[in-house]
Coordinates of C-alpha atoms in Angstrom, one line a residue:
X1 CA 42.6 -15.2 19.0
X2 CA 41.3 -14.1 15.8
X3 CA 39.7 -10.5 15.6
X4 CA 39.2 -10.1 11.9
X5 CA 35.8 -8.6 11.5
X6 CA 33.5 -11.1 9.5
X7 CA 32.4 -8.2 7.1
X8 CA 36.2 -7.8 6.0
X9 CA 35.9 -11.3 4.5
X10 CA 35.3 -12.1 0.6
X11 CA 34.5 -15.6 -0.8
X12 CA 36.0 -17.4 -3.4
X13 CA 35.0 -20.8 -4.5
X14 CA 35.4 -23.5 -7.3
X15 CA 32.3 -25.2 -6.5
X16 CA 34.1 -27.7 -4.4
X17 CA 35.9 -25.7 -1.9
X18 CA 35.6 -22.4 -0.3
X19 CA 38.2 -19.7 0.8
X20 CA 37.8 -16.5 2.7
X21 CA 40.1 -13.6 1.8
X22 CA 40.4 -10.5 4.3
X23 CA 40.7 -7.0 3.1
X24 CA 44.4 -6.9 3.7
X25 CA 45.0 -9.6 1.3
X26 CA 45.1 -12.5 3.7
X27 CA 43.6 -16.0 2.8
X28 CA 42.0 -16.4 6.3
X29 CA 40.1 -19.6 5.7
X30 CA 40.5 -22.4 3.1
X31 CA 39.2 -26.1 3.2
X32 CA 40.3 -28.8 0.7
X33 CA 39.1 -30.8 -1.3
X34 CA 35.4 -30.0 -0.4
X35 CA 33.5 -27.5 1.6
X36 CA 33.5 -29.6 4.7
X37 CA 36.9 -30.8 4.4
X38 CA 39.9 -29.9 7.0
X39 CA 41.2 -26.5 6.6
X40 CA 44.6 -25.6 5.3
X41 CA 44.3 -22.0 6.5
X42 CA 42.0 -21.2 9.6
X43 CA 43.3 -18.1 11.2
X44 CA 39.7 -17.0 11.2
X45 CA 39.4 -19.2 14.3
X46 CA 42.9 -19.0 15.6
X47 CA 45.9 -16.9 15.0
X48 CA 48.1 -20.0 14.8
X49 CA 45.8 -22.1 12.5
X50 CA 47.4 -20.8 9.3
X51 CA 47.1 -18.1 6.8
X52 CA 48.7 -16.7 3.3
X53 CA 48.9 -13.0 2.8
X54 CA 50.1 -10.9 0.0
X55 CA 50.0 -7.1 0.9
X56 CA 52.0 -4.0 0.6
X57 CA 54.8 -3.7 3.2
X58 CA 53.9 0.0 3.5
X59 CA 50.6 1.6 4.8
X60 CA 47.6 1.3 2.5
X61 CA 43.9 1.6 1.8
X62 CA 41.9 -1.0 0.1
X63 CA 39.0 -0.9 -2.2
X64 CA 37.4 -4.4 -3.4
X65 CA 34.9 -5.7 -5.8
X66 CA 34.1 -9.0 -7.5
X67 CA 35.0 -8.8 -11.2
X68 CA 31.6 -8.5 -13.2
X69 CA 29.4 -11.6 -13.3
X70 CA 31.9 -13.7 -11.3
X71 CA 33.1 -14.6 -7.9
X72 CA 36.6 -13.7 -8.8
X73 CA 37.8 -11.0 -6.3
X74 CA 39.8 -7.8 -6.9
X75 CA 41.4 -6.0 -4.2
X76 CA 43.1 -2.6 -5.1
X77 CA 45.8 -1.5 -2.5
X78 CA 46.5 2.4 -2.7
X79 CA 49.7 3.3 -1.1
X80 CA 51.7 6.7 -1.0
X81 CA 54.1 5.2 -3.7
X82 CA 51.7 3.5 -6.0
X83 CA 48.7 1.3 -6.6
X84 CA 48.5 -2.6 -6.8
X85 CA 45.7 -4.9 -7.7
X86 CA 45.4 -8.5 -6.2
X87 CA 43.0 -11.0 -8.0
X88 CA 42.1 -14.0 -6.1
X89 CA 40.1 -17.1 -7.4
X90 CA 39.8 -20.8 -6.8
X91 CA 40.6 -22.0 -10.2
X92 CA 37.8 -23.7 -12.3
X93 CA 38.7 -26.6 -14.8
X94 CA 40.0 -26.2 -18.3
X95 CA 36.6 -26.1 -20.1
X96 CA 34.1 -24.8 -17.5
X97 CA 31.8 -22.4 -19.3
X98 CA 28.1 -22.5 -18.8
X99 CA 26.8 -25.7 -16.9
X100 CA 30.3 -27.1 -16.7
X101 CA 31.3 -24.7 -14.0
X102 CA 33.2 -26.4 -11.4
X103 CA 34.0 -29.7 -13.5
X104 CA 37.6 -31.0 -13.3
X105 CA 39.0 -28.3 -11.0
X106 CA 42.6 -28.4 -10.1
X107 CA 42.1 -27.5 -6.3
X108 CA 44.3 -24.4 -6.7
X109 CA 44.1 -21.0 -5.2
X110 CA 45.6 -18.5 -7.8
X111 CA 46.6 -15.0 -6.9
X112 CA 47.7 -12.3 -9.4
X113 CA 49.5 -9.2 -8.4
X114 CA 49.5 -6.3 -10.8
X115 CA 51.1 -2.8 -10.7
X116 CA 48.7 0.0 -11.7
X117 CA 51.0 2.7 -10.8
X118 CA 54.3 3.9 -9.3
X119 CA 56.0 1.1 -7.4
X120 CA 54.9 -0.7 -4.3
X121 CA 56.9 -2.9 -1.9
X122 CA 55.2 -6.2 -1.2
X123 CA 55.4 -8.9 1.4
X124 CA 54.4 -12.6 1.4
X125 CA 53.6 -14.5 4.3
X126 CA 52.6 -18.3 3.7
X127 CA 51.9 -20.3 6.9
X128 CA 50.0 -23.6 5.8
X129 CA 48.6 -25.5 8.7
X130 CA 46.6 -28.6 7.5
X131 CA 44.0 -30.3 9.8
X132 CA 42.6 -27.1 11.3
X133 CA 46.0 -26.1 12.5
X134 CA 47.1 -29.3 14.0
X135 CA 49.8 -30.0 11.5
X136 CA 52.9 -27.7 11.1
X137 CA 54.2 -29.1 7.7
X138 CA 57.8 -29.4 6.7
X139 CA 58.5 -26.7 4.0
X140 CA 61.2 -27.0 1.3
X141 CA 62.1 -24.8 -1.4
X142 CA 62.1 -26.1 -4.9
X143 CA 62.6 -24.5 -8.3
X144 CA 59.8 -22.0 -8.7
X145 CA 58.0 -22.9 -5.4
X146 CA 57.8 -24.4 -2.0
X147 CA 56.5 -27.8 -1.0
X148 CA 54.6 -28.6 2.2
X149 CA 54.9 -32.1 3.5
X150 CA 52.7 -33.3 6.5
X151 CA 49.6 -35.4 7.2
X152 CA 47.5 -36.6 4.3
X153 CA 48.0 -33.5 2.2
X154 CA 50.7 -32.5 -0.3
X155 CA 50.7 -28.7 -0.8
X156 CA 52.7 -26.9 -3.6
X157 CA 53.1 -23.2 -3.6
X158 CA 54.0 -21.5 -6.9
X159 CA 55.9 -18.3 -6.2
X160 CA 57.8 -16.2 -8.6
X161 CA 59.7 -14.6 -5.8
X162 CA 62.1 -16.5 -3.4
X163 CA 60.8 -17.1 0.0
X164 CA 62.7 -17.6 3.3
X165 CA 61.7 -20.7 5.2
X166 CA 61.4 -20.2 8.9
X167 CA 59.5 -22.0 11.7
X168 CA 57.4 -23.9 9.2
X169 CA 56.5 -20.6 7.3
X170 CA 57.6 -18.9 4.3
X171 CA 58.3 -15.2 4.0
X172 CA 59.4 -13.0 1.1
X173 CA 59.5 -9.2 -0.1
X174 CA 59.2 -7.8 -3.4
X175 CA 58.5 -4.7 -5.4
X176 CA 55.8 -4.3 -8.0
X177 CA 56.2 -1.6 -10.5
X178 CA 53.5 -0.2 -13.0
X179 CA 52.8 -2.6 -15.8
X180 CA 54.3 -5.9 -13.9
X181 CA 52.2 -8.9 -13.2
X182 CA 53.1 -11.9 -11.1
X183 CA 51.3 -15.0 -10.5
X184 CA 51.2 -17.2 -7.2
X185 CA 49.2 -20.3 -6.7
X186 CA 48.9 -23.1 -4.0
X187 CA 47.7 -26.5 -5.1
X188 CA 46.6 -29.3 -3.0
X189 CA 46.6 -33.1 -3.7
X190 CA 46.8 -36.3 -1.8
X191 CA 49.1 -39.3 -2.2
X192 CA 46.2 -41.0 -4.5
X193 CA 46.0 -38.2 -6.8
X194 CA 47.8 -36.6 -9.5
X195 CA 50.5 -34.8 -7.5
X196 CA 50.3 -31.1 -6.9
X197 CA 53.1 -29.3 -8.9
X198 CA 54.7 -25.9 -9.6
X199 CA 52.9 -24.0 -12.3
X200 CA 54.7 -21.7 -14.8
X201 CA 53.4 -18.1 -15.0
X202 CA 51.9 -18.2 -18.5
X203 CA 49.9 -21.5 -17.5
X204 CA 48.7 -19.8 -14.2
X205 CA 47.6 -16.7 -16.2
X206 CA 45.7 -18.5 -18.6
X207 CA 43.7 -20.7 -16.2
X208 CA 42.9 -17.4 -14.1
X209 CA 41.7 -15.9 -17.1
X210 CA 39.6 -19.1 -18.2
X211 CA 38.1 -19.1 -14.5
X212 CA 36.9 -15.5 -15.1
X213 CA 35.5 -16.3 -18.4
X214 CA 33.7 -19.4 -16.8
X215 CA 32.0 -17.6 -14.2
X216 CA 30.9 -14.8 -16.8
X217 CA 29.7 -17.7 -19.1
X218 CA 27.5 -19.1 -16.6
X219 CA 26.1 -15.7 -15.4
X220 CA 25.4 -14.8 -18.9
X221 CA 23.4 -18.0 -19.6
X222 CA 21.3 -18.2 -16.3
X223 CA 20.7 -14.9 -14.8
X224 CA 17.6 -13.2 -16.4
X225 CA 15.9 -11.5 -13.5
X226 CA 15.4 -7.9 -14.3
X227 CA 13.4 -6.7 -11.3
X228 CA 14.0 -4.4 -8.3
X229 CA 17.5 -4.6 -6.8
X230 CA 18.8 -6.6 -10.1
X231 CA 22.5 -6.5 -9.1
X232 CA 21.9 -7.7 -5.6
X233 CA 19.7 -10.5 -6.7
X234 CA 22.2 -11.7 -9.4
X235 CA 25.0 -11.4 -7.1
X236 CA 23.2 -13.5 -4.5
X237 CA 22.7 -16.1 -7.2
X238 CA 26.3 -16.3 -8.0
X239 CA 26.8 -16.8 -4.2
X240 CA 24.3 -19.7 -4.0
X241 CA 26.3 -21.2 -7.0
X242 CA 29.6 -20.6 -5.1
X243 CA 28.1 -22.6 -2.3
X244 CA 27.0 -25.4 -4.5
X245 CA 29.2 -28.7 -4.5
X246 CA 29.4 -29.4 -8.5
X247 CA 29.8 -33.4 -8.1
X248 CA 26.3 -33.8 -6.2
X249 CA 24.3 -30.6 -6.6
X250 CA 24.3 -29.9 -2.9
X251 CA 24.3 -26.5 -1.5
X252 CA 26.0 -26.0 1.9
X253 CA 24.3 -23.7 4.3
X254 CA 27.6 -21.6 4.7
X255 CA 31.2 -21.7 3.9
X256 CA 32.4 -22.0 7.5
X257 CA 32.2 -23.4 11.1
X258 CA 31.9 -21.9 14.3
X259 CA 31.6 -18.3 13.4
X260 CA 29.3 -17.4 16.4
X261 CA 25.8 -16.3 16.9
X262 CA 27.1 -14.1 19.5
X263 CA 30.7 -13.0 20.2
X264 CA 32.4 -15.1 22.9
X265 CA 29.2 -17.3 23.1
X266 CA 28.7 -21.0 22.8
X267 CA 26.2 -20.9 19.8
X268 CA 28.9 -22.0 17.3
X269 CA 27.9 -24.5 14.6
X270 CA 29.3 -26.2 11.6
X271 CA 27.4 -25.1 8.7
X272 CA 29.2 -26.8 5.7
X273 CA 26.3 -29.1 5.2
X274 CA 23.0 -29.4 3.4
X275 CA 19.7 -29.0 5.1
X276 CA 16.4 -30.6 3.9
X277 CA 14.7 -27.5 5.6
X278 CA 16.3 -25.3 2.9
X279 CA 14.7 -27.2 0.1
X280 CA 11.7 -25.4 -1.2
X281 CA 13.1 -21.8 -0.3
X282 CA 16.2 -22.7 -2.2
X283 CA 14.3 -23.8 -5.2
X284 CA 12.6 -20.5 -5.7
X285 CA 15.8 -18.5 -5.2
X286 CA 17.5 -20.7 -8.0
X287 CA 14.5 -20.1 -10.2
X288 CA 14.8 -16.4 -9.8
X289 CA 18.6 -15.8 -9.7
X290 CA 20.2 -18.7 -11.4
X291 CA 18.7 -21.6 -13.4
X292 CA 16.0 -24.3 -13.3
X293 CA 19.0 -26.7 -14.0
X294 CA 20.6 -25.8 -10.7
X295 CA 17.2 -26.4 -8.9
X296 CA 16.8 -29.8 -10.4
X297 CA 20.4 -30.8 -9.5
X298 CA 19.6 -29.8 -5.9
X299 CA 16.3 -31.6 -6.0
X300 CA 18.0 -34.6 -7.3
X301 CA 20.7 -34.6 -4.5
X302 CA 18.0 -34.3 -1.9
X303 CA 16.0 -37.4 -3.3
X304 CA 19.3 -39.4 -3.6
X305 CA 20.8 -38.6 -0.3
X306 CA 17.4 -38.6 1.8
X307 CA 15.5 -42.0 1.1
X308 CA 16.5 -43.7 4.3
X309 CA 13.7 -43.8 6.7
X310 CA 14.5 -45.8 9.7
X311 CA 12.3 -48.0 11.6
X312 CA 10.4 -45.1 13.2
X313 CA 10.1 -43.7 9.5
X314 CA 11.9 -40.6 10.4
X315 CA 13.7 -38.6 7.7
X316 CA 17.1 -37.1 8.4
X317 CA 17.2 -33.4 8.2
X318 CA 20.8 -32.8 7.0
X319 CA 23.4 -34.4 4.8
X320 CA 27.1 -34.1 3.8
X321 CA 27.8 -32.7 0.4
X322 CA 28.2 -36.2 -1.1
X323 CA 25.1 -37.4 0.8
X324 CA 26.6 -38.7 4.0
X325 CA 24.3 -39.3 6.8
X326 CA 26.7 -39.5 9.7
X327 CA 27.6 -35.9 10.6
X328 CA 28.9 -36.7 14.3
X329 CA 29.8 -33.4 16.0
X330 CA 33.2 -33.1 17.8
X331 CA 35.1 -30.1 19.2
X332 CA 38.6 -28.8 18.4
X333 CA 39.8 -27.5 21.7
X334 CA 43.1 -26.4 20.4
X335 CA 41.4 -23.6 18.4
X336 CA 40.7 -20.5 20.5
X337 CA 37.7 -19.6 18.3
X338 CA 36.7 -16.2 16.6
X339 CA 37.1 -13.5 19.4
X340 CA 37.3 -16.2 21.9
X341 CA 34.0 -18.0 20.9
X342 CA 34.2 -21.8 22.1
X343 CA 34.0 -24.4 21.4
X344 CA 35.0 -24.8 17.8
X345 CA 32.8 -27.3 16.3
X346 CA 33.3 -29.8 13.4
X347 CA 30.1 -31.8 12.4
X348 CA 26.7 -30.9 13.6
X349 CA 24.8 -32.7 16.5
X350 CA 21.5 -31.7 14.8
X351 CA 21.8 -34.4 12.2
X352 CA 20.0 -36.9 14.3
X353 CA 17.5 -34.6 15.5
X354 CA 13.6 -35.3 14.6
X355 CA 12.2 -32.6 12.6
X356 CA 8.8 -33.1 11.2
X357 CA 8.9 -30.0 8.9
X358 CA 11.3 -31.8 6.5
X359 CA 8.4 -33.7 4.8
X360 CA 6.8 -30.6 3.7
X361 CA 9.9 -29.0 2.3
X362 CA 10.6 -31.9 0.1
X363 CA 7.0 -32.1 -1.4
X364 CA 7.0 -28.3 -1.7
X365 CA 10.2 -28.5 -3.7
X366 CA 8.6 -31.4 -5.8
X367 CA 5.8 -29.1 -6.4
X368 CA 7.8 -26.3 -7.5
X369 CA 9.7 -28.5 -10.1
X370 CA 6.6 -30.4 -11.2
X371 CA 7.1 -29.4 -14.9
X372 CA 10.6 -31.0 -14.7
X373 CA 9.9 -34.1 -12.8
X374 CA 7.4 -35.7 -14.9
X375 CA 9.9 -38.5 -15.6
X376 CA 10.9 -39.1 -12.1
X377 CA 11.8 -42.9 -11.4
X378 CA 9.6 -45.2 -9.4
X379 CA 12.1 -45.0 -6.3
X380 CA 11.7 -41.2 -6.2
X381 CA 7.8 -41.5 -6.5
X382 CA 7.5 -44.0 -3.8
X383 CA 9.9 -41.8 -1.7
X384 CA 7.7 -38.8 -2.1
X385 CA 4.5 -40.7 -1.5
X386 CA 6.1 -41.9 1.8
X387 CA 6.9 -38.5 2.9
X388 CA 3.4 -37.4 2.5
X389 CA 2.3 -40.6 4.4
X390 CA 4.8 -40.0 7.1
X391 CA 3.7 -36.4 7.5
X392 CA 0.2 -37.6 8.1
X393 CA 1.2 -40.1 10.5
X394 CA 3.8 -38.0 12.6
X395 CA 2.2 -34.4 12.6
X396 CA 1.1 -34.6 16.1
X397 CA 4.5 -35.4 17.5
X398 CA 6.6 -33.0 19.3
X399 CA 10.1 -32.2 17.6
X400 CA 12.9 -29.7 17.8
X401 CA 11.5 -27.3 15.2
X402 CA 13.0 -25.3 12.3
X403 CA 15.6 -23.6 14.7
X404 CA 16.9 -27.1 15.9
X405 CA 16.2 -26.3 19.6
X406 CA 18.6 -28.2 21.7
X407 CA 16.0 -28.2 24.6
X408 CA 12.8 -30.4 25.1
X409 CA 10.8 -31.3 22.1
X410 CA 7.5 -29.2 21.7
X411 CA 4.5 -28.6 19.3
X412 CA 6.3 -26.2 16.9
X413 CA 3.8 -24.2 14.8
X414 CA 6.0 -24.4 11.9
X415 CA 6.6 -28.2 12.1
X416 CA 2.8 -28.6 12.0
X417 CA 2.5 -26.1 9.3
X418 CA 5.0 -27.9 7.0
X419 CA 3.1 -31.2 7.6
X420 CA 0.1 -29.3 6.3
X421 CA 2.3 -28.2 3.1
X422 CA 3.2 -32.0 2.8
X423 CA -0.3 -33.1 2.4
X424 CA -1.3 -30.1 0.5
X425 CA 1.3 -30.5 -2.1
X426 CA 1.0 -34.4 -2.3
X427 CA -2.6 -33.9 -3.1
X428 CA -1.6 -31.5 -6.0
X429 CA 0.9 -34.1 -7.2
X430 CA -1.2 -36.9 -6.6
X431 CA -1.4 -37.8 -10.6
X432 CA 2.4 -37.5 -11.1
X433 CA 3.0 -39.5 -8.0
X434 CA 0.4 -42.2 -8.8
X435 CA -1.1 -41.6 -5.4
X436 CA -4.8 -41.1 -6.2
X437 CA -5.9 -43.6 -4.0
X438 CA -4.5 -41.7 -1.0
X439 CA -5.8 -38.4 -1.6
X440 CA -9.1 -38.7 0.2
X441 CA -7.0 -39.9 3.5
X442 CA -4.6 -36.9 2.9
X443 CA -7.4 -34.5 2.5
X444 CA -9.1 -35.6 5.8
X445 CA -5.7 -35.2 7.7
X446 CA -4.9 -31.8 6.0
X447 CA -8.2 -30.6 7.3
X448 CA -7.4 -31.9 10.8
X449 CA -4.0 -30.2 10.8
X450 CA -5.5 -27.0 9.7
X451 CA -8.3 -27.0 12.5
X452 CA -5.6 -27.6 14.9
X453 CA -3.1 -24.9 13.8
X454 CA -6.0 -22.3 13.8
X455 CA -7.3 -23.6 17.4
X456 CA -4.0 -24.1 19.1
X457 CA -1.5 -22.1 17.0
X458 CA -3.4 -18.8 17.2
X459 CA -2.9 -17.0 20.4
X460 CA -5.7 -14.5 21.0
X461 CA -3.9 -12.9 23.9
X462 CA -0.6 -12.2 21.9
X463 CA -2.6 -11.5 18.7
X464 CA -0.5 -13.6 16.6
X465 CA 0.5 -17.2 15.6
X466 CA 2.9 -18.1 18.2
X467 CA 6.1 -20.5 18.3
X468 CA 4.5 -23.5 19.7
X469 CA 1.1 -24.7 21.2
X470 CA 0.3 -22.9 24.4
X471 CA 3.3 -20.5 24.0
X472 CA 3.1 -16.8 24.3
X473 CA 6.5 -16.6 22.4
X474 CA 6.6 -14.9 19.0
X475 CA 8.6 -16.8 16.3
X476 CA 9.7 -15.3 12.8
X477 CA 8.7 -18.8 11.3
X478 CA 5.0 -17.8 11.6
X479 CA 5.7 -15.4 8.7
X480 CA 5.6 -18.4 6.6
X481 CA 1.8 -18.7 7.3
X482 CA 0.9 -16.5 4.1
X483 CA 4.1 -17.3 2.2
X484 CA 3.2 -20.9 1.8
X485 CA -0.4 -20.4 1.4
X486 CA -2.0 -21.8 4.5
X487 CA -4.0 -18.6 4.8
X488 CA -4.9 -15.7 2.6
X489 CA -2.4 -13.1 2.9
X490 CA -5.3 -10.5 3.8
X491 CA -6.7 -12.7 6.6
X492 CA -6.9 -10.5 9.9
X493 CA -4.8 -13.4 11.6
X494 CA -2.0 -13.0 9.0
X495 CA -2.0 -9.3 9.4
X496 CA -2.0 -9.2 13.0
X497 CA 0.9 -11.8 13.2
X498 CA 3.1 -9.6 10.7
X499 CA 2.3 -6.5 12.7
X500 CA 3.2 -8.3 16.1
X501 CA 6.5 -9.5 14.5
X502 CA 7.5 -6.1 13.2
X503 CA 6.6 -4.4 16.4
X504 CA 7.8 -7.1 19.1
X505 CA 10.4 -9.1 17.6
X506 CA 12.8 -6.6 16.3
X507 CA 15.8 -4.7 17.4
X508 CA 16.2 -0.9 17.4
X509 CA 17.0 -1.0 13.6
X510 CA 13.9 -3.0 12.7
X511 CA 15.8 -6.2 11.9
X512 CA 14.0 -9.4 13.1
X513 CA 15.2 -11.9 15.6
X514 CA 14.1 -15.5 14.8
X515 CA 12.8 -15.8 18.5
X516 CA 13.8 -14.3 21.9
X517 CA 16.4 -16.4 23.7
X518 CA 16.9 -15.5 27.3
X519 CA 15.6 -11.9 27.5
X520 CA 19.0 -10.5 26.9
X521 CA 20.6 -12.1 30.1
X522 CA 24.2 -13.6 29.4
X523 CA 24.9 -17.0 30.9
X524 CA 20.9 -17.7 31.4
X525 CA 19.6 -20.8 29.6
X526 CA 17.0 -19.5 27.1
X527 CA 13.9 -21.0 25.5
X528 CA 16.1 -23.0 23.2
X529 CA 18.2 -24.8 25.8
X530 CA 21.2 -22.7 25.4
X531 CA 22.9 -19.9 27.3
X532 CA 23.5 -16.5 26.0
X533 CA 22.2 -14.2 23.2
X534 CA 22.2 -14.1 19.3
X535 CA 21.9 -11.6 16.8
X536 CA 18.9 -10.6 14.5
X537 CA 18.4 -13.0 11.6
X538 CA 18.8 -11.6 8.2
X539 CA 16.7 -14.4 6.6
X540 CA 13.8 -13.7 9.1
X541 CA 14.1 -9.8 8.2
X542 CA 13.8 -10.8 4.4
X543 CA 10.8 -13.1 5.3
X544 CA 9.1 -10.1 6.8
X545 CA 9.6 -8.0 3.7
X546 CA 8.2 -11.0 1.9
X547 CA 5.2 -11.5 4.0
X548 CA 4.5 -7.7 3.8
X549 CA 4.8 -7.9 0.0
X550 CA 2.4 -10.8 -0.4
X551 CA 0.1 -9.1 2.0
X552 CA -0.1 -6.1 -0.4
X553 CA 2.0 -3.8 2.0
X554 CA 4.6 -3.0 -0.7
X555 CA 6.0 0.4 0.7
X556 CA 6.5 -1.3 4.2
X557 CA 8.0 -4.4 2.2
X558 CA 10.4 -2.1 0.4
X559 CA 11.5 -0.4 3.5
X560 CA 12.2 -3.7 5.4
X561 CA 14.0 -5.2 2.5
X562 CA 16.4 -2.3 2.0
X563 CA 17.0 -2.2 5.9
X564 CA 18.1 -5.8 5.7
X565 CA 20.1 -5.6 2.5
X566 CA 22.1 -2.7 3.9
X567 CA 24.0 -5.0 6.0
X568 CA 25.9 -6.7 3.0
X569 CA 29.4 -6.0 3.2
X570 CA 31.3 -4.0 0.7
X571 CA 31.6 -7.0 -1.7
X572 CA 27.7 -8.0 -1.3
X573 CA 27.9 -10.7 1.0
X574 CA 25.5 -11.4 3.9
X575 CA 26.1 -13.3 7.2
X576 CA 23.5 -15.2 9.2
X577 CA 23.0 -12.5 11.9
X578 CA 23.6 -9.0 12.8
X579 CA 24.6 -7.7 16.2
X580 CA 21.8 -5.5 17.4
X581 CA 24.0 -3.1 19.4
X582 CA 27.1 -2.5 17.0
X583 CA 25.6 -3.6 13.6
X584 CA 28.5 -6.0 13.0
X585 CA 27.8 -9.1 11.0
X586 CA 27.6 -12.5 13.1
X587 CA 27.4 -15.9 12.3
X588 CA 28.5 -18.4 9.5
X589 CA 29.6 -16.5 6.3
X590 CA 28.4 -16.2 3.7
X591 CA 25.1 -17.5 4.7
X592 CA 23.1 -19.2 1.9
X593 CA 19.9 -18.6 3.7
X594 CA 20.3 -14.9 3.8
X595 CA 21.0 -14.6 0.2
X596 CA 18.0 -16.8 -0.5
X597 CA 15.7 -14.9 1.5
X598 CA 17.1 -11.7 -0.3
X599 CA 16.4 -13.1 -3.5
X600 CA 12.9 -14.4 -2.7
X601 CA 11.9 -11.2 -1.0
X602 CA 12.8 -9.1 -3.9
X603 CA 10.9 -11.4 -6.2
X604 CA 7.8 -10.9 -4.1
X605 CA 8.2 -7.3 -4.1
X606 CA 8.4 -7.2 -7.8
X607 CA 5.4 -9.4 -8.3
X608 CA 3.4 -7.2 -5.6
X609 CA 4.3 -4.2 -7.4
X610 CA 3.2 -5.6 -10.7
X611 CA 0.0 -6.9 -9.3
X612 CA -0.6 -3.6 -8.0
X613 CA 0.0 -1.7 -11.1
X614 CA -2.3 -4.3 -12.8
X615 CA -5.1 -3.4 -10.2
X616 CA -5.0 -7.1 -8.7
X617 CA -4.5 -8.7 -5.3
X618 CA -1.1 -9.8 -4.1
X619 CA -0.7 -13.5 -4.1
X620 CA 1.6 -16.1 -2.4
X621 CA 4.6 -17.6 -3.7
X622 CA 3.7 -21.2 -3.9
X623 CA 3.6 -23.7 -6.7
X624 CA 0.1 -24.9 -7.2
X625 CA -3.4 -24.1 -8.8
X626 CA -4.4 -21.3 -6.5
X627 CA -1.1 -19.6 -5.9
X628 CA 1.8 -18.3 -7.9
X629 CA 5.7 -19.2 -8.0
X630 CA 8.6 -17.9 -9.9
X631 CA 8.4 -18.7 -13.6
X632 CA 10.8 -21.3 -15.3
X633 CA 12.8 -19.9 -18.0

């Protein structure tokens, strides 16, 4: 059973695949040839599912960082006899500067070992286990490396030190002295591709240096934010870039599957896919911390993957990284899960849920990109008009909500709110969409949704907008009421909702739950149809900071932001959730939504502080004539 703390992991990416490296120099997770591909290393989910470690053979202490402006990991091992540095990267292509980052990648995990002082005995433990640990490949020693045969993949390890092959594993020891540098690499291919091979030391060194330069080139060209928490915002932008799939522009929700929302529980999902739900929030974050081109790529992916309205005109909520629609969920019973959290799942059963919020997220994303999509083709134009029309038709329906409740459908506040957004943004974009003939009808329905939300969504007894109509349950998604511009941020109902969530939907540290599950009772089915508990949500904590900022409560916003941001690990990565008792990171990792929340909250606080200095009023961050959004650069 894997017990590696989630906070001990660091991400490496080539914008096709993701690997996670532990503090002790072990590749605990790696999927090829794409984020949602079968793992080669998955010790994160089971001790027997494969890893590749390079570390001192004597006691050591570790410090880590990402090399400046990159997602290339540097781990420094301090021992009694010397100091060694390990550099880890998934290699980029031969000419990958700037916007080409991730083009033509060799699907190779490169590892550089350098002696900084004294001499240090080292050990290598190489245990590839393709297809989530099902395959124990045949390993063979070749000149300069080790090959692995088994299944559909061909793996070739480049190693400058000899390995002893034993039980489908390779083991080796060597000593690194001051000034010495060695390069290791593992490349993957299939029978249909150019075969993986042994690389020479000079070639590996050059390509690793090129990967560092490629990330630095991208960062220098794209990252211009200069507000509060500048380094955190820039780093979060690079994390989003690392979670993007270069061939399509898709951004995955996280690099992993089945890291649980509660240790030992059943809330274990595969997050290696793209959600429409994330669209508008991601657009804002990419504007602030990356580049409008990345925002356009993501929007293009969504409008390519999404236009398939079935006979009921329902829009699918999530897709594979190349736009796949069928994400059928299955379990992997041979894996014991992180700290015994079972089942381990591949695929995501939420793919065929109905969530009527998605129409609003797509049109809000289009509104944020209005200045860049003037040349959209007729197919995309018709699709966006159909989204607004469908929101107008379906807004009264019950659904599973933003959190993909696996219980009975309900009238979720957030879902209705985003149908209002769909029509509001559709009206603003009517000229671009050539839909002026629909605006009168859209205005009538928008007004009807607004009246219903104010009547049924507001709960006088609770003093807040609640999770669903007729419910007394608080839900952090109600914080979006001022953020998306539904009500002015100084409306008494908005301020009361913010206070209710801050006071009654937080743990002892002030982090925000997305909603209450089963009142802390293990094994009891909660309001979401699942047993057990979950941690506080970092995204929701950043939403609280953002809502406080837009409502002019800048001091409280800063405190809330810093409280949530403090849970980033030593290399600046955030998971989905935090254990309210231990403060340990929980959930899939690193979580795009958490980094998106950080970026958007930082920007909102910066804007609120600028507005305060100028003597004006805080404003919401929504594209449109009456509200304000991050500027395009």
